[in-house]
């Protein structure tokens, strides 16, 4: 089931506090956590969800085999899954073959937000 991402669209220069958090955040692939918000990029847009709406966070690792004309290649897709308090599941793409960055992202969120539950349900 596809999630409607319109409520989470982040537009620069609309909210100075969000812009400051975005600028101060560190990149972990396609995800940039702030102090109160998690930003992520999907396509050409940036999205943001307040961490106060998040109930549970975990990592999803998906091995993928891509077949090309002259052979194939295996890679690992790293994703961060956010379960919101209303039951919505947001799957944020972190990147391919960046296990260390994905682990560092989860560790950063765990240390800075102990009020959130971590791990699969």
PDB file of C-alpha atoms in Angstrom:
ATOM      1  CA  UNK A   1       0.000   0.000   0.000  1.00  0.00           C
ATOM      2  CA  UNK A   2       1.448   3.355  -1.056  1.00  0.00           C
ATOM      3  CA  UNK A   3       1.667   6.066   1.572  1.00  0.00           C
ATOM      4  CA  UNK A   4       0.599   9.614   0.713  1.00  0.00           C
ATOM      5  CA  UNK A   5       3.756  11.676   1.198  1.00  0.00           C
ATOM      6  CA  UNK A   6       2.187  15.115   0.564  1.00  0.00           C
ATOM      7  CA  UNK A   7       1.824  15.966   4.275  1.00  0.00           C
ATOM      8  CA  UNK A   8       5.570  15.397   4.732  1.00  0.00           C
ATOM      9  CA  UNK A   9       6.896  17.577   1.868  1.00  0.00           C
ATOM     10  CA  UNK A  10       9.650  19.912   3.078  1.00  0.00           C
ATOM     11  CA  UNK A  11      10.004  23.205   1.240  1.00  0.00           C
ATOM     12  CA  UNK A  12      13.038  25.309   1.980  1.00  0.00           C
ATOM     13  CA  UNK A  13      12.606  28.917   3.121  1.00  0.00           C
ATOM     14  CA  UNK A  14       9.084  28.324   4.498  1.00  0.00           C
ATOM     15  CA  UNK A  15      10.012  27.611   8.117  1.00  0.00           C
ATOM     16  CA  UNK A  16      13.302  29.111   9.377  1.00  0.00           C
ATOM     17  CA  UNK A  17      13.515  26.634  12.291  1.00  0.00           C
ATOM     18  CA  UNK A  18      13.266  23.654   9.915  1.00  0.00           C
ATOM     19  CA  UNK A  19      15.813  25.230   7.576  1.00  0.00           C
ATOM     20  CA  UNK A  20      18.258  25.609  10.471  1.00  0.00           C
ATOM     21  CA  UNK A  21      17.726  21.981  11.496  1.00  0.00           C
ATOM     22  CA  UNK A  22      18.203  20.812   7.913  1.00  0.00           C
ATOM     23  CA  UNK A  23      21.438  22.786   7.572  1.00  0.00           C
ATOM     24  CA  UNK A  24      22.772  21.473  10.898  1.00  0.00           C
ATOM     25  CA  UNK A  25      21.919  17.825  10.166  1.00  0.00           C
ATOM     26  CA  UNK A  26      24.479  15.315   8.978  1.00  0.00           C
ATOM     27  CA  UNK A  27      23.890  13.251   5.822  1.00  0.00           C
ATOM     28  CA  UNK A  28      23.536   9.502   6.170  1.00  0.00           C
ATOM     29  CA  UNK A  29      22.982   8.599   2.546  1.00  0.00           C
ATOM     30  CA  UNK A  30      19.566   9.953   1.501  1.00  0.00           C
ATOM     31  CA  UNK A  31      18.479  10.578   5.122  1.00  0.00           C
ATOM     32  CA  UNK A  32      19.388  13.609   7.243  1.00  0.00           C
ATOM     33  CA  UNK A  33      18.260  13.521  10.894  1.00  0.00           C
ATOM     34  CA  UNK A  34      17.804  16.744  12.813  1.00  0.00           C
ATOM     35  CA  UNK A  35      17.172  17.255  16.517  1.00  0.00           C
ATOM     36  CA  UNK A  36      13.360  17.088  16.223  1.00  0.00           C
ATOM     37  CA  UNK A  37      12.781  16.036  12.608  1.00  0.00           C
ATOM     38  CA  UNK A  38      14.016  13.384  10.166  1.00  0.00           C
ATOM     39  CA  UNK A  39      14.507  14.604   6.589  1.00  0.00           C
ATOM     40  CA  UNK A  40      14.762  12.256   3.627  1.00  0.00           C
ATOM     41  CA  UNK A  41      14.995  12.569  -0.099  1.00  0.00           C
ATOM     42  CA  UNK A  42      12.812  10.665  -2.509  1.00  0.00           C
ATOM     43  CA  UNK A  43      13.031  11.539  -6.170  1.00  0.00           C
ATOM     44  CA  UNK A  44      13.477  15.280  -6.555  1.00  0.00           C
ATOM     45  CA  UNK A  45      11.842  16.262  -3.258  1.00  0.00           C
ATOM     46  CA  UNK A  46      12.816  16.422   0.361  1.00  0.00           C
ATOM     47  CA  UNK A  47      10.411  15.241   3.046  1.00  0.00           C
ATOM     48  CA  UNK A  48      10.330  15.742   6.817  1.00  0.00           C
ATOM     49  CA  UNK A  49       8.550  13.994   9.665  1.00  0.00           C
ATOM     50  CA  UNK A  50       8.648  15.196  13.280  1.00  0.00           C
ATOM     51  CA  UNK A  51      10.202  12.637  15.612  1.00  0.00           C
ATOM     52  CA  UNK A  52       7.401  13.384  18.093  1.00  0.00           C
ATOM     53  CA  UNK A  53       5.080  11.486  15.703  1.00  0.00           C
ATOM     54  CA  UNK A  54       7.355   8.415  15.560  1.00  0.00           C
ATOM     55  CA  UNK A  55       6.563   5.410  17.729  1.00  0.00           C
ATOM     56  CA  UNK A  56       9.126   2.848  16.486  1.00  0.00           C
ATOM     57  CA  UNK A  57      12.228   2.858  14.258  1.00  0.00           C
ATOM     58  CA  UNK A  58      14.091  -0.042  12.675  1.00  0.00           C
ATOM     59  CA  UNK A  59      16.363  -0.831   9.741  1.00  0.00           C
ATOM     60  CA  UNK A  60      15.318  -2.933   6.772  1.00  0.00           C
ATOM     61  CA  UNK A  61      18.025  -4.575   4.667  1.00  0.00           C
ATOM     62  CA  UNK A  62      17.058  -5.948   1.243  1.00  0.00           C
ATOM     63  CA  UNK A  63      19.449  -7.875  -0.996  1.00  0.00           C
ATOM     64  CA  UNK A  64      18.742  -7.116  -4.656  1.00  0.00           C
ATOM     65  CA  UNK A  65      20.070  -8.738  -7.804  1.00  0.00           C
ATOM     66  CA  UNK A  66      20.098  -6.483 -10.859  1.00  0.00           C
ATOM     67  CA  UNK A  67      20.404  -8.199 -14.217  1.00  0.00           C
ATOM     68  CA  UNK A  68      21.959  -6.161 -16.984  1.00  0.00           C
ATOM     69  CA  UNK A  69      22.624  -6.941 -20.639  1.00  0.00           C
ATOM     70  CA  UNK A  70      26.139  -8.238 -19.937  1.00  0.00           C
ATOM     71  CA  UNK A  71      25.622  -9.905 -16.564  1.00  0.00           C
ATOM     72  CA  UNK A  72      24.269  -9.023 -13.183  1.00  0.00           C
ATOM     73  CA  UNK A  73      25.223  -7.472  -9.916  1.00  0.00           C
ATOM     74  CA  UNK A  74      24.087  -7.968  -6.342  1.00  0.00           C
ATOM     75  CA  UNK A  75      23.755  -5.095  -3.927  1.00  0.00           C
ATOM     76  CA  UNK A  76      22.168  -4.396  -0.554  1.00  0.00           C
ATOM     77  CA  UNK A  77      19.443  -1.733  -0.191  1.00  0.00           C
ATOM     78  CA  UNK A  78      19.432  -0.064   3.238  1.00  0.00           C
ATOM     79  CA  UNK A  79      16.162   1.449   4.476  1.00  0.00           C
ATOM     80  CA  UNK A  80      15.020   3.140   7.669  1.00  0.00           C
ATOM     81  CA  UNK A  81      11.452   2.281   8.666  1.00  0.00           C
ATOM     82  CA  UNK A  82       9.474   4.703  10.820  1.00  0.00           C
ATOM     83  CA  UNK A  83       6.228   3.535  12.405  1.00  0.00           C
ATOM     84  CA  UNK A  84       4.196   6.599  13.296  1.00  0.00           C
ATOM     85  CA  UNK A  85       1.833   6.835  16.251  1.00  0.00           C
ATOM     86  CA  UNK A  86      -1.160   6.718  13.884  1.00  0.00           C
ATOM     87  CA  UNK A  87       0.068   3.369  12.469  1.00  0.00           C
ATOM     88  CA  UNK A  88       1.509   4.752   9.222  1.00  0.00           C
ATOM     89  CA  UNK A  89       4.721   3.046   8.070  1.00  0.00           C
ATOM     90  CA  UNK A  90       7.247   5.244   6.290  1.00  0.00           C
ATOM     91  CA  UNK A  91      10.104   3.483   4.528  1.00  0.00           C
ATOM     92  CA  UNK A  92      13.025   5.846   3.977  1.00  0.00           C
ATOM     93  CA  UNK A  93      15.642   4.796   1.449  1.00  0.00           C
ATOM     94  CA  UNK A  94      19.139   5.322   2.896  1.00  0.00           C
ATOM     95  CA  UNK A  95      21.221   3.985   0.003  1.00  0.00           C
ATOM     96  CA  UNK A  96      22.861   0.937  -1.574  1.00  0.00           C
ATOM     97  CA  UNK A  97      25.798  -0.884   0.004  1.00  0.00           C
ATOM     98  CA  UNK A  98      26.265   1.650   2.833  1.00  0.00           C
ATOM     99  CA  UNK A  99      25.886  -0.602   5.850  1.00  0.00           C
ATOM    100  CA  UNK A 100      28.189   1.499   8.055  1.00  0.00           C
ATOM    101  CA  UNK A 101      26.276   4.734   7.384  1.00  0.00           C
ATOM    102  CA  UNK A 102      22.925   3.009   7.963  1.00  0.00           C
ATOM    103  CA  UNK A 103      24.162   1.550  11.262  1.00  0.00           C
ATOM    104  CA  UNK A 104      25.558   4.960  12.290  1.00  0.00           C
ATOM    105  CA  UNK A 105      22.210   6.599  11.471  1.00  0.00           C
ATOM    106  CA  UNK A 106      20.308   4.140  13.655  1.00  0.00           C
ATOM    107  CA  UNK A 107      22.859   4.566  16.463  1.00  0.00           C
ATOM    108  CA  UNK A 108      22.588   8.374  16.244  1.00  0.00           C
ATOM    109  CA  UNK A 109      18.790   8.230  16.475  1.00  0.00           C
ATOM    110  CA  UNK A 110      18.916   5.765  19.394  1.00  0.00           C
ATOM    111  CA  UNK A 111      21.325   7.921  21.387  1.00  0.00           C
ATOM    112  CA  UNK A 112      19.531  11.211  20.741  1.00  0.00           C
ATOM    113  CA  UNK A 113      15.941   9.894  21.107  1.00  0.00           C
ATOM    114  CA  UNK A 114      15.718   7.235  23.835  1.00  0.00           C
ATOM    115  CA  UNK A 115      11.962   7.882  24.143  1.00  0.00           C
ATOM    116  CA  UNK A 116      11.401   6.098  20.801  1.00  0.00           C
ATOM    117  CA  UNK A 117      11.245   2.297  20.603  1.00  0.00           C
ATOM    118  CA  UNK A 118      13.864   0.711  18.354  1.00  0.00           C
ATOM    119  CA  UNK A 119      13.769  -2.698  16.668  1.00  0.00           C
ATOM    120  CA  UNK A 120      11.210  -4.698  14.743  1.00  0.00           C
ATOM    121  CA  UNK A 121       7.801  -5.207  16.351  1.00  0.00           C
TER     122      UNK A 121
END
